Structure formats: C-alpha cells, structure tokens
PDB file of C-alpha atoms in Angstrom:
ATOM      1  CA  UNK U 184      53.405 324.063 157.318  1.00  0.00           C
ATOM      2  CA  UNK U 185      49.150 323.923 157.074  1.00  0.00           C
ATOM      3  CA  UNK U 186      46.901 324.317 159.840  1.00  0.00           C
ATOM      4  CA  UNK U 187      46.017 320.940 159.682  1.00  0.00           C
ATOM      5  CA  UNK U 188      49.460 319.509 159.760  1.00  0.00           C
ATOM      6  CA  UNK U 189      50.021 321.346 162.201  1.00  0.00           C
ATOM      7  CA  UNK U 190      47.636 319.681 164.635  1.00  0.00           C
ATOM      8  CA  UNK U 191      48.467 316.505 163.747  1.00  0.00           C
ATOM      9  CA  UNK U 192      51.911 317.151 164.513  1.00  0.00           C
ATOM     10  CA  UNK U 193      51.309 318.734 167.724  1.00  0.00           C
ATOM     11  CA  UNK U 194      48.559 316.127 169.043  1.00  0.00           C
ATOM     12  CA  UNK U 195      51.469 313.099 168.204  1.00  0.00           C
ATOM     13  CA  UNK U 196      54.061 314.777 170.036  1.00  0.00           C
ATOM     14  CA  UNK U 197      51.539 315.313 173.194  1.00  0.00           C
ATOM     15  CA  UNK U 198      50.618 311.320 172.474  1.00  0.00           C
ATOM     16  CA  UNK U 199      54.577 311.032 172.458  1.00  0.00           C
ATOM     17  CA  UNK U 200      55.159 312.890 175.771  1.00  0.00           C
ATOM     18  CA  UNK U 201      52.738 311.801 177.961  1.00  0.00           C
ATOM     19  CA  UNK U 202      52.065 308.141 176.727  1.00  0.00           C
ATOM     20  CA  UNK U 203      55.460 307.382 175.886  1.00  0.00           C
ATOM     21  CA  UNK U 204      58.496 306.556 178.436  1.00  0.00           C
ATOM     22  CA  UNK U 205      59.203 309.845 179.724  1.00  0.00           C
ATOM     23  CA  UNK U 206      56.559 309.602 182.185  1.00  0.00           C
ATOM     24  CA  UNK U 207      58.020 306.913 183.900  1.00  0.00           C
ATOM     25  CA  UNK U 208      61.355 308.440 184.315  1.00  0.00           C
ATOM     26  CA  UNK U 209      60.235 311.320 185.980  1.00  0.00           C
ATOM     27  CA  UNK U 210      60.425 309.755 190.010  1.00  0.00           C
ATOM     28  CA  UNK U 211      64.285 309.743 189.455  1.00  0.00           C
ATOM     29  CA  UNK U 212      65.461 312.202 186.433  1.00  0.00           C
ATOM     30  CA  UNK U 213      65.153 315.812 186.490  1.00  0.00           C
ATOM     31  CA  UNK U 214      66.418 315.654 182.823  1.00  0.00           C
ATOM     32  CA  UNK U 215      63.352 313.534 182.231  1.00  0.00           C
ATOM     33  CA  UNK U 216      60.928 315.581 183.966  1.00  0.00           C
ATOM     34  CA  UNK U 217      62.195 318.702 181.857  1.00  0.00           C
ATOM     35  CA  UNK U 218      61.876 316.918 178.546  1.00  0.00           C
ATOM     36  CA  UNK U 219      58.525 316.052 179.115  1.00  0.00           C
ATOM     37  CA  UNK U 220      57.643 320.071 179.929  1.00  0.00           C
ATOM     38  CA  UNK U 221      59.528 320.658 176.529  1.00  0.00           C
ATOM     39  CA  UNK U 222      57.695 318.160 174.402  1.00  0.00           C
ATOM     40  CA  UNK U 223      54.586 319.795 175.773  1.00  0.00           C
ATOM     41  CA  UNK U 224      55.209 323.573 176.560  1.00  0.00           C
ATOM     42  CA  UNK U 225      57.728 324.097 173.713  1.00  0.00           C
ATOM     43  CA  UNK U 226      57.145 321.548 170.211  1.00  0.00           C
ATOM     44  CA  UNK U 227      53.569 320.518 170.957  1.00  0.00           C
ATOM     45  CA  UNK U 228      51.547 323.127 172.182  1.00  0.00           C
ATOM     46  CA  UNK U 229      53.095 326.021 169.711  1.00  0.00           C
ATOM     47  CA  UNK U 230      52.245 323.446 166.918  1.00  0.00           C
ATOM     48  CA  UNK U 231      48.620 323.215 168.208  1.00  0.00           C
ATOM     49  CA  UNK U 232      48.444 326.348 168.742  1.00  0.00           C
ATOM     50  CA  UNK U 233      49.266 327.448 165.029  1.00  0.00           C
ATOM     51  CA  UNK U 234      46.141 325.113 163.918  1.00  0.00           C
ATOM     52  CA  UNK U 235      43.698 326.244 166.904  1.00  0.00           C
ATOM     53  CA  UNK U 236      44.409 330.292 166.715  1.00  0.00           C
ATOM     54  CA  UNK U 237      42.879 331.235 163.112  1.00  0.00           C
ATOM     55  CA  UNK U 238      39.086 330.312 165.474  1.00  0.00           C
ATOM     56  CA  UNK U 239      40.129 332.777 168.449  1.00  0.00           C
ATOM     57  CA  UNK U 240      40.303 336.572 168.290  1.00  0.00           C
ATOM     58  CA  UNK U 241      41.142 338.353 171.271  1.00  0.00           C
ATOM     59  CA  UNK U 242      41.104 341.791 170.548  1.00  0.00           C
ATOM     60  CA  UNK U 243      43.849 344.095 170.374  1.00  0.00           C
ATOM     61  CA  UNK U 244      44.358 345.322 173.607  1.00  0.00           C
ATOM     62  CA  UNK U 245      47.954 344.670 175.163  1.00  0.00           C
ATOM     63  CA  UNK U 246      46.507 343.849 178.769  1.00  0.00           C
ATOM     64  CA  UNK U 247      45.458 339.865 177.845  1.00  0.00           C
ATOM     65  CA  UNK U 248      49.132 338.785 176.908  1.00  0.00           C
ATOM     66  CA  UNK U 249      50.780 340.514 179.842  1.00  0.00           C
ATOM     67  CA  UNK U 250      48.544 338.834 182.425  1.00  0.00           C
ATOM     68  CA  UNK U 251      48.646 335.410 180.346  1.00  0.00           C
ATOM     69  CA  UNK U 252      52.313 335.348 180.113  1.00  0.00           C
ATOM     70  CA  UNK U 253      52.759 336.860 183.980  1.00  0.00           C
ATOM     71  CA  UNK U 254      50.218 333.873 184.756  1.00  0.00           C
ATOM     72  CA  UNK U 255      52.899 331.162 183.151  1.00  0.00           C
ATOM     73  CA  UNK U 256      55.503 332.838 184.619  1.00  0.00           C
ATOM     74  CA  UNK U 257      53.483 332.078 188.023  1.00  0.00           C
ATOM     75  CA  UNK U 258      52.703 328.665 186.659  1.00  0.00           C
ATOM     76  CA  UNK U 259      56.249 327.277 185.628  1.00  0.00           C
ATOM     77  CA  UNK U 260      58.085 328.641 188.414  1.00  0.00           C
ATOM     78  CA  UNK U 261      55.307 327.764 191.087  1.00  0.00           C
ATOM     79  CA  UNK U 262      55.828 324.146 190.339  1.00  0.00           C
ATOM     80  CA  UNK U 263      59.856 324.725 190.476  1.00  0.00           C
ATOM     81  CA  UNK U 264      59.899 325.185 193.529  1.00  0.00           C
ATOM     82  CA  UNK U 265      61.268 322.285 195.418  1.00  0.00           C
ATOM     83  CA  UNK U 266      57.947 321.129 197.847  1.00  0.00           C
ATOM     84  CA  UNK U 267      55.652 321.259 194.456  1.00  0.00           C
ATOM     85  CA  UNK U 268      58.745 319.560 192.237  1.00  0.00           C
ATOM     86  CA  UNK U 269      58.822 316.995 195.242  1.00  0.00           C
ATOM     87  CA  UNK U 270      55.011 316.269 194.750  1.00  0.00           C
ATOM     88  CA  UNK U 271      55.150 316.203 190.901  1.00  0.00           C
ATOM     89  CA  UNK U 272      57.637 313.391 190.925  1.00  0.00           C
ATOM     90  CA  UNK U 273      56.212 311.594 193.582  1.00  0.00           C
ATOM     91  CA  UNK U 274      52.015 311.569 193.229  1.00  0.00           C
ATOM     92  CA  UNK U 275      51.409 310.368 189.876  1.00  0.00           C
ATOM     93  CA  UNK U 276      48.161 312.662 190.410  1.00  0.00           C
ATOM     94  CA  UNK U 277      50.407 315.383 190.780  1.00  0.00           C
ATOM     95  CA  UNK U 278      52.325 314.748 187.898  1.00  0.00           C
ATOM     96  CA  UNK U 279      49.202 314.878 185.835  1.00  0.00           C
ATOM     97  CA  UNK U 280      47.891 318.180 187.525  1.00  0.00           C
ATOM     98  CA  UNK U 281      51.259 319.659 186.635  1.00  0.00           C
ATOM     99  CA  UNK U 282      51.157 318.750 183.463  1.00  0.00           C
ATOM    100  CA  UNK U 283      47.392 319.714 182.964  1.00  0.00           C
ATOM    101  CA  UNK U 284      48.807 323.708 184.115  1.00  0.00           C
ATOM    102  CA  UNK U 285      51.495 323.666 182.112  1.00  0.00           C
ATOM    103  CA  UNK U 286      49.982 322.921 178.854  1.00  0.00           C
ATOM    104  CA  UNK U 287      46.925 324.410 179.605  1.00  0.00           C
ATOM    105  CA  UNK U 288      48.828 328.084 180.779  1.00  0.00           C
ATOM    106  CA  UNK U 289      51.288 327.689 177.531  1.00  0.00           C
ATOM    107  CA  UNK U 290      48.361 327.075 174.927  1.00  0.00           C
ATOM    108  CA  UNK U 291      46.727 330.539 175.920  1.00  0.00           C
ATOM    109  CA  UNK U 292      49.617 332.265 175.929  1.00  0.00           C
ATOM    110  CA  UNK U 293      50.486 331.337 172.397  1.00  0.00           C
ATOM    111  CA  UNK U 294      46.827 331.345 171.396  1.00  0.00           C
ATOM    112  CA  UNK U 295      47.163 335.020 172.650  1.00  0.00           C
ATOM    113  CA  UNK U 296      50.210 335.465 170.380  1.00  0.00           C
ATOM    114  CA  UNK U 297      49.104 333.636 167.436  1.00  0.00           C
ATOM    115  CA  UNK U 298      45.616 334.830 167.324  1.00  0.00           C
ATOM    116  CA  UNK U 299      46.326 338.465 167.470  1.00  0.00           C
ATOM    117  CA  UNK U 300      49.568 338.220 164.272  1.00  0.00           C
ATOM    118  CA  UNK U 301      46.930 339.865 162.078  1.00  0.00           C
ATOM    119  CA  UNK U 302      46.178 343.360 163.938  1.00  0.00           C
ATOM    120  CA  UNK U 303      49.720 345.273 164.822  1.00  0.00           C
ATOM    121  CA  UNK U 304      48.857 346.304 168.283  1.00  0.00           C
ATOM    122  CA  UNK U 305      47.751 342.623 169.322  1.00  0.00           C
ATOM    123  CA  UNK U 306      50.585 340.915 167.495  1.00  0.00           C
ATOM    124  CA  UNK U 307      52.936 343.904 169.161  1.00  0.00           C
ATOM    125  CA  UNK U 308      51.382 342.338 172.867  1.00  0.00           C
ATOM    126  CA  UNK U 309      51.769 338.401 171.597  1.00  0.00           C
ATOM    127  CA  UNK U 310      55.291 339.338 170.801  1.00  0.00           C
ATOM    128  CA  UNK U 311      55.934 340.662 173.990  1.00  0.00           C
ATOM    129  CA  UNK U 312      54.333 337.628 175.592  1.00  0.00           C
ATOM    130  CA  UNK U 313      56.649 335.157 173.859  1.00  0.00           C
ATOM    131  CA  UNK U 314      59.811 337.225 174.776  1.00  0.00           C
ATOM    132  CA  UNK U 315      58.844 337.471 178.561  1.00  0.00           C
ATOM    133  CA  UNK U 316      58.080 333.655 178.374  1.00  0.00           C
ATOM    134  CA  UNK U 317      61.710 333.025 176.786  1.00  0.00           C
ATOM    135  CA  UNK U 318      63.543 335.355 179.017  1.00  0.00           C
ATOM    136  CA  UNK U 319      61.983 333.327 182.471  1.00  0.00           C
ATOM    137  CA  UNK U 320      62.392 329.637 180.809  1.00  0.00           C
ATOM    138  CA  UNK U 321      65.960 331.056 179.754  1.00  0.00           C
ATOM    139  CA  UNK U 322      66.450 332.810 183.518  1.00  0.00           C
ATOM    140  CA  UNK U 323      65.191 329.238 185.212  1.00  0.00           C
ATOM    141  CA  UNK U 324      67.378 326.575 182.814  1.00  0.00           C
ATOM    142  CA  UNK U 325      70.388 328.970 183.869  1.00  0.00           C
ATOM    143  CA  UNK U 326      69.712 328.655 187.285  1.00  0.00           C
ATOM    144  CA  UNK U 327      69.080 324.902 187.308  1.00  0.00           C
ATOM    145  CA  UNK U 328      71.936 324.200 184.754  1.00  0.00           C
ATOM    146  CA  UNK U 329      74.440 326.546 186.314  1.00  0.00           C
ATOM    147  CA  UNK U 330      73.460 325.476 189.992  1.00  0.00           C
ATOM    148  CA  UNK U 331      76.928 324.307 191.953  1.00  0.00           C
ATOM    149  CA  UNK U 332      74.429 321.609 193.856  1.00  0.00           C
ATOM    150  CA  UNK U 333      71.362 319.092 193.120  1.00  0.00           C
ATOM    151  CA  UNK U 334      68.265 321.328 193.976  1.00  0.00           C
ATOM    152  CA  UNK U 335      65.516 318.745 193.877  1.00  0.00           C
ATOM    153  CA  UNK U 336      67.343 315.602 196.329  1.00  0.00           C
ATOM    154  CA  UNK U 337      66.306 312.323 196.840  1.00  0.00           C
ATOM    155  CA  UNK U 338      64.863 311.707 193.546  1.00  0.00           C
ATOM    156  CA  UNK U 339      67.614 308.796 192.676  1.00  0.00           C
ATOM    157  CA  UNK U 340      67.274 305.811 194.367  1.00  0.00           C
ATOM    158  CA  UNK U 341      70.346 304.434 192.560  1.00  0.00           C
ATOM    159  CA  UNK U 342      72.158 306.974 192.464  1.00  0.00           C
ATOM    160  CA  UNK U 343      72.224 307.776 188.824  1.00  0.00           C
ATOM    161  CA  UNK U 344      69.198 309.472 187.086  1.00  0.00           C
ATOM    162  CA  UNK U 345      67.935 309.032 183.125  1.00  0.00           C
ATOM    163  CA  UNK U 346      70.874 307.782 180.903  1.00  0.00           C
ATOM    164  CA  UNK U 347      73.258 306.538 183.740  1.00  0.00           C
ATOM    165  CA  UNK U 348      73.447 310.492 184.853  1.00  0.00           C
ATOM    166  CA  UNK U 349      74.726 311.718 188.322  1.00  0.00           C
ATOM    167  CA  UNK U 350      72.287 314.027 189.929  1.00  0.00           C
ATOM    168  CA  UNK U 351      74.324 317.156 189.198  1.00  0.00           C
ATOM    169  CA  UNK U 352      74.753 316.403 185.726  1.00  0.00           C
ATOM    170  CA  UNK U 353      71.157 315.274 185.591  1.00  0.00           C
ATOM    171  CA  UNK U 354      70.129 318.659 186.571  1.00  0.00           C
ATOM    172  CA  UNK U 355      72.119 320.180 184.642  1.00  0.00           C
ATOM    173  CA  UNK U 356      71.186 318.685 180.863  1.00  0.00           C
ATOM    174  CA  UNK U 357      67.596 319.164 182.113  1.00  0.00           C
ATOM    175  CA  UNK U 358      68.400 323.344 182.542  1.00  0.00           C
ATOM    176  CA  UNK U 359      70.414 323.212 178.926  1.00  0.00           C
ATOM    177  CA  UNK U 360      66.812 321.162 177.474  1.00  0.00           C
ATOM    178  CA  UNK U 361      64.668 324.256 179.102  1.00  0.00           C
ATOM    179  CA  UNK U 362      66.879 326.750 177.656  1.00  0.00           C
ATOM    180  CA  UNK U 363      67.375 325.049 174.348  1.00  0.00           C
ATOM    181  CA  UNK U 364      64.233 324.197 173.507  1.00  0.00           C
ATOM    182  CA  UNK U 365      61.689 326.477 175.604  1.00  0.00           C
ATOM    183  CA  UNK U 366      63.443 329.761 175.936  1.00  0.00           C
ATOM    184  CA  UNK U 367      64.745 329.870 172.031  1.00  0.00           C
ATOM    185  CA  UNK U 368      60.958 328.390 170.762  1.00  0.00           C
ATOM    186  CA  UNK U 369      59.560 331.329 172.222  1.00  0.00           C
ATOM    187  CA  UNK U 370      62.040 333.511 171.376  1.00  0.00           C
ATOM    188  CA  UNK U 371      62.008 332.941 167.863  1.00  0.00           C
ATOM    189  CA  UNK U 372      58.338 332.920 168.055  1.00  0.00           C
ATOM    190  CA  UNK U 373      57.852 336.550 169.216  1.00  0.00           C
ATOM    191  CA  UNK U 374      60.875 337.540 166.776  1.00  0.00           C
ATOM    192  CA  UNK U 375      58.700 336.563 163.856  1.00  0.00           C
ATOM    193  CA  UNK U 376      55.832 338.447 165.350  1.00  0.00           C
ATOM    194  CA  UNK U 377      57.646 341.246 165.933  1.00  0.00           C
ATOM    195  CA  UNK U 378      58.636 341.014 162.282  1.00  0.00           C
ATOM    196  CA  UNK U 379      55.285 341.132 160.719  1.00  0.00           C
ATOM    197  CA  UNK U 380      54.353 344.057 162.932  1.00  0.00           C
ATOM    198  CA  UNK U 381      57.784 346.122 161.792  1.00  0.00           C
ATOM    199  CA  UNK U 382      57.129 345.081 158.091  1.00  0.00           C
ATOM    200  CA  UNK U 383      53.428 346.287 158.190  1.00  0.00           C
ATOM    201  CA  UNK U 384      54.511 349.942 160.396  1.00  0.00           C
ATOM    202  CA  UNK U 385      54.025 352.836 158.144  1.00  0.00           C
ATOM    203  CA  UNK U 386      58.185 354.205 157.239  1.00  0.00           C
TER     204      UNK U 386
END
C-alpha cells in the first residue's frame, strides 16, 4: 500500500469511527466504546503513521521509544480506571478528551516506530515500543474479558447494551476486541520491524 493510499484509508476509518454510530452507543455499551477505541488506535492510527512517517526523523536513540510507549501505557490504563472511564461514557466533552489523547499518544508511538525503520537502533527501539504496547493491551483485554463481574457498573440503562448483550457479556466482547485488534496489530508491527533489523544484521 502506498503512503497516500494508507493516509486516505486512515482518514476514512477515523471519520467512520468518530462520525459514525459508535460514539452514540458508548454510554450504554462497553463493547461499543472499545470498538471505537480500537478503530482509532488499532486501524486508523497505524495507517496514518505509514503515510506520515517518511516526513519525520527522531534520531537513533532508544530513549524516545521507551518514553512514548510508557506514555501510551499510562494513557490507556488511566482512561480505563473506573472514575475516568465513567466520565468518558457519561460526558461528551470527556469522551472527546479521551479520544484525542488515545489518538495523539498512539500516533506518536507509531510514528516513532516507523520513522526509524531504516536505521538499526531506531528500528529496534520502535519494535520494542510496539511489543510493549501489544503486551499491555493484551493484558488489559484479558483482564476485561476474564473478569467474573462487570467492572463498570451503571452504564446499561435498560439492562442490555450494544447488540442486546448483558453487562458482563458486553464487557467480555470489549476485552476480546482489544485483544484481537490492539494487541495483534501492535504485535505484527513489532515483528515486521524486528524482521527488518535482523535482515540487516551482519552474519
């Protein structure tokens, strides 16, 4: 895929996520909320990063990939703390702030990872950042999917969420969505970058 096509596809998916039906479903459904999150950070952002990365250069230091991956961890886990999560699903302004921070920090992770893919140390640092992101998204998705009870009470006004799911099933679907999209996409991205590093390594 060309960088131009990737950019157009990324913008289209971002428009679908934010201007489509999902934001309106967020108050009543954790699965809809997670689907919105993953459309943005798991699909739209990597495509936009592919388009934008050739314009950026962050040097070859390993520090920046570590810093941005830790920032991503804090943002993602912070917004899934009950107080902030409740705010994002109860107030449109807080949902907009949440989505903006998800988008911004995820785009930074992917830009740092992809902008350095032509240089050994930078590509390795980018791969590590994506691996770490995959790990913490997988862990969070597993915790949400395997929890024995709903962790975010009070968001199913009529007893059922998106697709007619009960609260616990709705949360489990959301956890699976995070695992299947967020965890897998970052893992694949990290493996691709690591493969490029290994191909360039002296034998």
